[in-house]
Tab-separated table of C-alpha atoms and ligand atoms in Angstrom:
chain	number	residue	atom	x	y	z
A	289	MET	CA	56.139	-133.832	90.963
A	290	ARG	CA	53.261	-134.588	92.874
A	291	ILE	CA	49.847	-132.318	92.799
A	292	LEU	CA	47.125	-132.200	95.671
A	293	SER	CA	43.873	-130.920	95.934
A	294	GLY	CA	40.650	-131.089	97.475
A	295	ILE	CA	37.068	-130.566	97.088
A	296	GLN	CA	34.182	-130.282	99.609
A	297	PRO	CA	30.960	-132.377	99.129
A	298	SER	CA	28.822	-129.608	100.049
A	299	GLY	CA	26.048	-128.803	97.345
A	300	SER	CA	25.838	-128.939	93.861
A	301	LEU	CA	28.852	-128.012	91.540
A	302	HIS	CA	29.005	-124.575	89.473
A	303	LEU	CA	31.241	-123.225	86.824
A	304	GLY	CA	33.592	-121.753	89.412
A	305	ASN	CA	34.274	-124.839	90.934
A	306	TYR	CA	34.697	-126.411	87.553
A	307	PHE	CA	37.021	-123.642	85.944
A	308	GLY	CA	38.862	-122.964	89.199
A	309	MET	CA	39.781	-126.047	90.293
A	310	MET	CA	38.162	-129.555	88.911
A	311	LYS	CA	39.005	-128.566	85.478
A	312	LYS	CA	42.476	-127.759	86.160
A	313	MET	CA	42.920	-131.269	88.573
A	314	ILE	CA	41.823	-133.354	85.702
A	315	ASP	CA	44.207	-131.610	83.100
A	316	TYR	CA	47.030	-131.956	85.684
A	317	GLN	CA	46.430	-135.911	85.198
A	318	GLU	CA	48.755	-135.354	82.114
A	319	GLN	CA	51.517	-133.518	83.899
A	320	GLY	CA	52.276	-135.122	86.937
A	321	GLU	CA	51.176	-137.571	90.116
A	322	LEU	CA	47.554	-136.383	90.874
A	323	PHE	CA	46.333	-136.844	94.282
A	324	CYS	CA	42.459	-135.711	94.582
A	325	PHE	CA	39.926	-136.198	97.352
A	326	ILE	CA	36.483	-135.165	98.701
A	327	ALA	CA	37.085	-133.187	101.619
A	328	ASN	CA	33.869	-134.677	103.659
A	329	TYR	CA	35.562	-133.785	107.223
A	330	HIS	CA	35.988	-130.061	105.951
A	331	ALA	CA	32.458	-130.335	105.109
A	332	MET	CA	31.277	-131.039	108.714
A	333	THR	CA	31.919	-127.686	109.356
A	334	SER	CA	29.099	-126.271	107.432
A	335	VAL	CA	26.893	-129.706	107.194
A	336	SER	CA	25.401	-131.312	110.138
A	337	ASP	CA	22.470	-133.250	108.281
A	338	GLY	CA	24.506	-136.869	107.927
A	339	LYS	CA	22.244	-138.157	105.455
A	340	ALA	CA	22.851	-135.003	103.220
A	341	LEU	CA	26.949	-135.480	103.762
A	342	ALA	CA	26.824	-139.076	103.244
A	343	THR	CA	24.574	-138.415	100.059
A	344	GLY	CA	26.550	-135.658	98.829
A	345	THR	CA	30.242	-137.241	99.301
A	346	LEU	CA	28.847	-140.099	97.096
A	347	GLU	CA	27.812	-137.470	94.495
A	348	ALA	CA	30.700	-135.401	94.430
A	349	ALA	CA	32.863	-138.610	93.734
A	350	ALA	CA	30.551	-139.438	90.673
A	351	ASN	CA	31.086	-135.767	89.769
A	352	PHE	CA	34.626	-135.904	89.624
A	353	LEU	CA	34.791	-139.192	88.052
A	354	ALA	CA	32.447	-138.386	85.189
A	355	LEU	CA	34.430	-135.221	84.570
A	356	GLY	CA	37.243	-137.142	83.757
A	357	MET	CA	38.982	-138.336	86.956
A	358	ASP	CA	40.887	-141.450	86.039
A	359	PRO	CA	40.835	-143.582	89.371
A	360	GLU	CA	43.691	-145.904	87.864
A	361	ARG	CA	45.927	-143.435	87.004
A	362	SER	CA	45.328	-141.033	89.884
A	363	THR	CA	44.922	-141.436	93.469
A	364	PHE	CA	41.394	-140.436	94.148
A	365	TRP	CA	39.598	-140.961	97.810
A	366	VAL	CA	37.293	-139.689	100.320
A	367	GLN	CA	39.308	-138.016	102.933
A	368	SER	CA	37.728	-139.885	105.830
A	369	ASP	CA	38.899	-143.084	104.548
A	370	VAL	CA	42.566	-142.030	105.117
A	371	PRO	CA	41.991	-141.745	109.207
A	372	GLU	CA	45.786	-140.694	109.533
A	373	VAL	CA	44.815	-137.248	108.228
A	374	GLN	CA	43.427	-136.835	111.790
A	375	GLU	CA	46.400	-138.040	113.499
A	376	LEU	CA	48.376	-135.684	111.414
A	377	ALA	CA	46.527	-132.842	112.179
A	378	TRP	CA	46.841	-133.481	115.770
A	379	PHE	CA	50.559	-133.377	115.542
A	380	LEU	CA	50.443	-130.215	113.327
A	381	SER	CA	48.157	-128.198	115.964
A	382	ASN	CA	51.040	-128.528	118.083
A	383	PHE	CA	53.064	-126.403	115.479
A	384	THR	CA	50.117	-123.983	114.875
A	385	PRO	CA	50.403	-120.468	116.617
A	386	MET	CA	46.819	-119.392	117.410
A	387	GLY	CA	47.620	-115.989	115.727
A	388	LEU	CA	48.216	-117.839	112.589
A	389	LEU	CA	44.571	-119.343	112.610
A	390	GLU	CA	43.028	-115.948	113.894
A	391	ARG	CA	44.368	-114.147	110.763
A	392	CYS	CA	42.732	-116.447	108.397
A	393	HIS	CA	40.174	-114.596	106.181
A	394	SER	CA	38.131	-117.248	105.299
A	395	TYR	CA	37.403	-118.179	109.373
A	396	LYS	CA	37.057	-114.175	109.793
A	397	ASP	CA	34.821	-113.750	106.788
A	398	LYS	CA	32.533	-116.885	108.190
A	399	ILE	CA	32.421	-115.209	111.586
A	400	ALA	CA	31.344	-112.045	110.225
A	401	LYS	CA	28.599	-113.562	108.365
A	402	GLY	CA	27.271	-114.717	111.914
A	403	ILE	CA	28.355	-118.529	111.300
A	404	ALA	CA	28.940	-119.683	114.989
A	405	ALA	CA	32.883	-119.482	115.825
A	406	ASN	CA	33.389	-123.011	116.987
A	407	HIS	CA	36.797	-125.085	116.845
A	408	GLY	CA	35.893	-126.935	113.639
A	409	LEU	CA	36.153	-123.654	111.917
A	410	PHE	CA	38.982	-122.380	113.510
A	411	ALA	CA	41.176	-125.528	112.990
A	412	TYR	CA	39.840	-125.945	109.567
A	413	PRO	CA	43.245	-124.343	108.135
A	414	VAL	CA	45.159	-127.133	110.196
A	415	LEU	CA	43.198	-130.089	108.962
A	416	MET	CA	43.817	-128.862	105.262
A	417	SER	CA	47.664	-128.450	106.439
A	418	ALA	CA	47.295	-132.034	106.983
A	419	ASP	CA	45.902	-133.257	103.904
A	420	ILE	CA	48.601	-131.605	102.134
A	421	LEU	CA	51.469	-132.549	103.916
A	422	LEU	CA	50.406	-136.103	104.615
A	423	PHE	CA	51.086	-136.820	100.724
A	424	ASN	CA	54.432	-134.806	100.317
A	425	SER	CA	52.394	-132.474	98.006
A	426	ASP	CA	54.569	-130.015	95.575
A	427	LYS	CA	51.756	-128.281	94.200
A	428	VAL	CA	48.492	-127.243	95.347
A	429	PRO	CA	45.982	-126.079	92.959
A	430	VAL	CA	43.069	-124.127	94.679
A	431	GLY	CA	41.252	-120.825	93.974
A	432	LYS	CA	42.331	-117.311	95.487
A	433	ASP	CA	40.291	-117.789	98.631
A	434	GLN	CA	42.154	-120.582	99.478
A	435	LYS	CA	45.631	-119.101	98.993
A	436	GLN	CA	46.057	-118.193	102.522
A	437	HIS	CA	45.368	-121.684	103.948
A	438	VAL	CA	48.340	-122.985	101.365
A	439	GLU	CA	50.419	-120.576	102.995
A	440	VAL	CA	49.841	-121.481	106.555
A	441	THR	CA	50.338	-124.899	105.485
A	442	ARG	CA	53.988	-123.710	104.356
A	443	ASP	CA	54.739	-121.971	107.520
A	444	ILE	CA	53.571	-125.141	109.412
A	445	ALA	CA	55.752	-127.681	107.323
A	446	ILE	CA	58.641	-125.030	108.046
A	447	LYS	CA	58.291	-124.749	111.730
A	448	VAL	CA	58.135	-128.786	111.858
A	449	ASN	CA	60.892	-128.975	109.286
A	450	ASN	CA	63.149	-126.894	111.582
A	451	GLU	CA	62.179	-129.110	114.742
A	452	TYR	CA	62.885	-132.309	113.384
A	453	GLY	CA	64.603	-132.283	110.028
A	454	GLU	CA	62.929	-132.519	106.659
A	455	ILE	CA	60.130	-134.484	107.329
A	456	PHE	CA	57.508	-132.497	104.903
A	457	THR	CA	57.709	-131.030	101.531
A	458	VAL	CA	57.045	-127.304	101.920
A	459	PRO	CA	54.059	-127.138	98.965
A	460	GLU	CA	53.755	-124.117	96.635
A	461	PRO	CA	49.777	-122.964	95.746
A	462	ASP	CA	48.858	-122.733	92.170
A	463	ILE	CA	46.697	-120.251	90.913
A	464	ASP	CA	45.815	-119.815	87.295
A	465	ASP	CA	45.131	-115.869	86.908
A	466	ASP	CA	43.227	-116.562	83.932
A	467	VAL	CA	40.251	-117.941	86.089
A	468	ALA	CA	41.555	-117.286	89.271
A	469	THR	CA	37.933	-116.119	90.043
A	470	VAL	CA	34.877	-116.694	88.134
A	471	PRO	CA	32.043	-114.251	88.355
A	472	GLY	CA	28.573	-115.300	89.307
A	473	LEU	CA	25.385	-114.071	87.948
A	474	ASP	CA	25.563	-110.581	89.854
A	475	GLY	CA	29.251	-109.946	89.021
A	476	GLN	CA	30.470	-111.072	92.534
A	477	LYS	CA	32.735	-114.197	92.931
A	478	MET	CA	30.372	-117.354	91.973
A	479	SER	CA	29.647	-118.859	94.905
A	480	LYS	CA	26.971	-121.078	96.644
A	481	SER	CA	26.589	-118.986	99.559
A	482	TYR	CA	25.985	-116.159	97.308
A	483	GLY	CA	23.135	-117.980	95.475
A	484	ASN	CA	24.545	-116.419	92.288
A	485	THR	CA	25.787	-119.868	90.530
A	486	ILE	CA	25.609	-121.513	87.189
A	487	ASP	CA	25.000	-125.186	88.033
A	488	LEU	CA	26.770	-128.113	86.301
A	489	PHE	CA	24.471	-130.879	86.542
A	490	GLN	CA	21.071	-129.896	85.952
A	491	ASP	CA	18.585	-130.046	83.357
A	492	GLU	CA	18.145	-127.752	79.940
A	493	LYS	CA	15.365	-125.563	81.856
A	494	ASN	CA	17.121	-124.571	84.943
A	495	LEU	CA	20.106	-124.023	83.133
A	496	ARG	CA	18.573	-121.525	80.691
A	497	LYS	CA	16.918	-119.786	83.380
A	498	GLN	CA	20.182	-119.410	85.353
A	499	ILE	CA	21.801	-117.991	82.326
A	500	MET	CA	18.947	-115.677	81.719
A	501	ARG	CA	19.361	-114.359	84.818
A	502	ILE	CA	22.777	-112.982	84.688
A	503	VAL	CA	22.844	-109.268	85.163
A	504	THR	CA	23.782	-106.850	82.599
A	505	ASP	CA	23.642	-103.115	81.872
A	506	PRO	CA	20.521	-101.401	80.135
A	507	THR	CA	22.861	-100.462	77.014
A	508	PRO	CA	20.521	-100.468	74.137
A	509	VAL	CA	21.106	-103.306	71.526
A	510	GLU	CA	22.505	-100.833	68.697
A	511	ASP	CA	25.163	-99.464	70.830
A	512	PRO	CA	28.691	-100.817	71.419
A	513	LYS	CA	29.158	-102.683	74.577
A	514	ASP	CA	32.031	-103.289	76.879
A	515	PRO	CA	33.028	-106.861	77.138
A	516	ASP	CA	35.300	-106.315	80.067
A	517	ASN	CA	32.571	-105.314	82.081
A	518	CYS	CA	29.914	-107.639	81.159
A	519	ASN	CA	29.063	-110.656	83.117
A	520	VAL	CA	28.087	-112.696	80.079
A	521	PHE	CA	31.335	-112.341	78.352
A	522	GLN	CA	33.229	-112.967	81.487
A	523	ILE	CA	31.471	-116.402	81.954
A	524	TYR	CA	31.474	-116.878	78.336
A	525	ARG	CA	34.844	-116.613	77.744
A	526	LEU	CA	35.622	-119.763	80.097
A	527	PHE	CA	34.487	-121.602	76.943
A	528	LEU	CA	36.265	-120.121	74.068
A	529	ASP	CA	40.021	-119.862	73.108
A	530	LYS	CA	41.857	-116.815	72.518
A	531	GLN	CA	40.868	-116.380	68.734
A	532	GLN	CA	36.903	-117.106	69.310
A	533	GLN	CA	37.380	-114.722	72.601
A	534	GLU	CA	38.515	-111.981	70.334
A	535	ALA	CA	35.923	-112.635	67.587
A	536	LEU	CA	33.074	-112.345	70.336
A	537	ARG	CA	34.842	-109.231	71.808
A	538	GLN	CA	34.642	-107.594	68.465
A	539	ARG	CA	31.170	-108.250	68.151
A	540	TYR	CA	30.653	-106.669	71.516
A	541	LEU	CA	32.580	-103.511	70.222
A	542	ALA	CA	30.813	-103.026	67.142
A	543	GLY	CA	27.385	-102.956	68.356
A	544	GLY	CA	24.362	-104.210	67.303
A	545	LEU	CA	24.520	-107.446	69.817
A	546	GLY	CA	21.658	-108.080	72.215
A	547	TYR	CA	22.250	-109.514	75.403
A	548	GLY	CA	19.327	-111.799	75.002
A	549	GLU	CA	21.172	-113.264	71.880
A	550	VAL	CA	24.522	-113.719	73.443
A	551	LYS	CA	23.110	-115.324	76.772
A	552	GLN	CA	21.023	-117.969	74.161
A	553	GLU	CA	24.581	-118.794	72.782
A	554	LEU	CA	26.016	-118.958	76.138
A	555	PHE	CA	23.140	-121.324	76.926
A	556	GLU	CA	23.701	-123.669	74.209
A	557	THR	CA	27.203	-123.740	74.759
A	558	VAL	CA	27.049	-124.601	78.159
A	559	ARG	CA	24.640	-127.320	77.716
A	560	ASP	CA	26.454	-128.983	75.041
A	561	TYR	CA	29.646	-128.720	76.882
A	562	PHE	CA	28.273	-130.693	79.886
A	563	THR	CA	25.622	-132.980	78.549
A	564	PRO	CA	28.044	-136.025	77.945
A	565	PHE	CA	29.141	-135.370	81.590
A	566	THR	CA	25.884	-135.449	82.943
A	567	GLU	CA	24.875	-138.655	81.296
A	568	ARG	CA	28.076	-140.323	82.815
A	569	ARG	CA	27.428	-138.834	86.237
A	570	ASN	CA	24.280	-140.378	86.168
A	571	ALA	CA	25.242	-143.694	84.972
A	572	LEU	CA	28.119	-143.693	87.976
A	573	LEU	CA	25.215	-143.011	90.765
A	574	GLU	CA	23.061	-145.779	89.357
A	575	ASP	CA	25.894	-148.270	90.375
A	576	LYS	CA	26.788	-147.031	93.897
A	577	ASP	CA	28.627	-150.511	94.563
A	578	THR	CA	30.849	-150.337	91.664
A	579	LEU	CA	31.399	-146.587	92.817
A	580	ARG	CA	32.121	-147.252	96.264
A	581	LYS	CA	34.811	-150.019	95.233
A	582	THR	CA	36.597	-147.322	93.231
A	583	LEU	CA	36.667	-145.202	96.093
A	584	GLU	CA	38.250	-148.062	98.148
A	585	MET	CA	40.717	-148.756	96.009
A	586	GLY	CA	41.839	-145.140	95.824
A	587	ALA	CA	41.772	-145.047	99.826
A	588	GLN	CA	44.157	-148.026	99.859
A	589	LYS	CA	46.741	-146.364	97.527
A	590	ALA	CA	46.214	-142.878	99.519
A	591	ARG	CA	46.903	-144.853	102.565
A	592	TYR	CA	49.864	-146.318	101.672
A	593	ALA	CA	51.428	-143.066	100.650
A	594	ALA	CA	50.458	-141.788	103.838
A	595	SER	CA	51.985	-144.559	105.840
A	596	LYS	CA	55.463	-143.518	104.943
A	597	VAL	CA	55.560	-139.847	105.948
A	598	MET	CA	53.356	-141.091	109.037
A	599	ARG	CA	56.252	-143.599	110.058
A	600	LYS	CA	58.731	-140.304	110.276
A	601	VAL	CA	55.930	-138.285	112.092
A	602	ARG	CA	55.597	-140.690	114.827
A	603	LYS	CA	59.120	-141.801	114.974
A	604	LYS	CA	60.359	-137.824	115.463
A	605	SER	CA	57.651	-136.919	117.650
A	606	GLY	CA	58.099	-140.130	120.105
A	607	ILE	CA	54.691	-140.889	119.654
A	608	ALA	CA	56.301	-144.273	118.318
A	609	TYR	CA	57.739	-145.582	121.640
B	749	LIG	P1	31.452	-122.204	97.224
B	749	LIG	O1	32.122	-120.978	97.143
B	749	LIG	O2	30.469	-122.193	96.092
B	749	LIG	O3	31.341	-122.364	98.365
B	749	LIG	P2	33.703	-123.923	97.526
B	749	LIG	O4	34.387	-122.665	98.712
B	749	LIG	O5	33.177	-125.100	97.835
B	749	LIG	O6	32.749	-123.083	96.741
B	749	LIG	O7	35.073	-124.181	96.647
B	749	LIG	C1	35.704	-125.253	95.823
B	749	LIG	C2	36.644	-125.191	95.273
B	749	LIG	O8	36.384	-124.173	93.875
B	749	LIG	C3	37.642	-124.423	95.528
B	749	LIG	O9	39.330	-124.664	95.109
B	749	LIG	C4	37.596	-122.988	95.045
B	749	LIG	O10	38.577	-122.348	95.369
B	749	LIG	C5	37.187	-122.988	93.698
B	749	LIG	N1	35.859	-121.893	93.610
B	749	LIG	C6	34.904	-121.701	94.086
B	749	LIG	N2	34.509	-120.822	93.474
B	749	LIG	C7	35.134	-120.360	92.721
B	749	LIG	C8	35.131	-119.019	91.594
B	749	LIG	N3	33.902	-118.149	91.721
B	749	LIG	N4	36.428	-118.948	90.891
B	749	LIG	C9	36.990	-120.043	91.018
B	749	LIG	N5	37.373	-120.650	91.722
B	749	LIG	C10	36.312	-121.075	92.497
B	750	LIG	N1	39.347	-125.913	101.468
B	750	LIG	C1	39.323	-126.281	100.443
B	750	LIG	C2	37.870	-125.559	99.743
B	750	LIG	O1	36.767	-125.536	100.568
B	750	LIG	C3	39.241	-128.114	100.309
B	750	LIG	C4	40.120	-128.541	100.822
B	750	LIG	C5	40.166	-129.537	101.820
B	750	LIG	C6	41.665	-128.693	100.217
B	750	LIG	N2	41.689	-129.916	102.213
B	750	LIG	C7	42.443	-129.501	101.008
B	750	LIG	C8	42.127	-127.878	99.072
B	750	LIG	C9	43.500	-129.496	100.835
B	750	LIG	C10	43.466	-128.167	98.504
B	750	LIG	C11	44.184	-129.082	99.383
B	750	LIG	O2	37.781	-125.290	98.767
């Protein structure tokens, strides 16, 4: 089974990215053939500062490698290092009804927020479809917000297959309901764009500050508290196994547990969990030549896999003449 996903290099990583996507991807290395890339073309829809994009791309690669991506065992690359993806996106555009893209929530939400409606933003799901179909992916782990884009990919793949025979694998989205949406400090979805994140790679002082900002209700310390409606609990549980979750739940229900106390515990837990990863990430970023070599090797593996699909696409479409 081939599992594929990508992450945009825009900005620093937060717990939502980690539990919603990265950790799952890293764990997938045990279960199948993993394809994972840094979506720097997609990031162009929101980042126009070239320097920031270049730095962000290398940092994103270091993040993934530090968190456990194994570049030997998996195929790990930067999207733009496999230019075939743009060729395939153009091919797919010709099988993508306007209505399909016009219905995309992600596009509509961005427009509603006042982001200029340009073609990159509109065609975003087509490029994402190319990412997925170029590698015959079976399974695509994504957060809930990206599910519709995988459905668009399926629609396009089926349309092409109807026209040309089975050239694409029709992928399945893979959403883990347990961590489908990680809540942010204010209980909304944790997201860079809402400024409500807990970031992975940062110093202790700032981490503590972020955690202390988690919004809680004014229930007095001595009263019983509802863990299911508590943002601290909802974040803390991501680090706990079932038994530990139950124990914490009982402490909430018993009363006498202050939010300050549980936030301090959460802070220590997050810090201890990410400290070794942060050290590895910093070491990777200090040796950029080696980092670039690792990415080059990944791109070679990815291009080899892509060439098989592209041969079929070019032949069937008549682009190979
Ligand atoms: P952001 O919302 O902060 O801009 P991205 O859109 O860059 O995050 O998301 C990158 C990946 O992380 C995607 O697969 C997305 O679905 C996942 N993700 C982001 N935020 C969350 C969250 N709060 N809960 C679960 N998954 C998330
Ligand atoms: N759109 C995804 C996001 O913002 C990133 C992405 C690009 C992706 N191409 C992909 C995810 C292909 C899965 C498969 O999170």
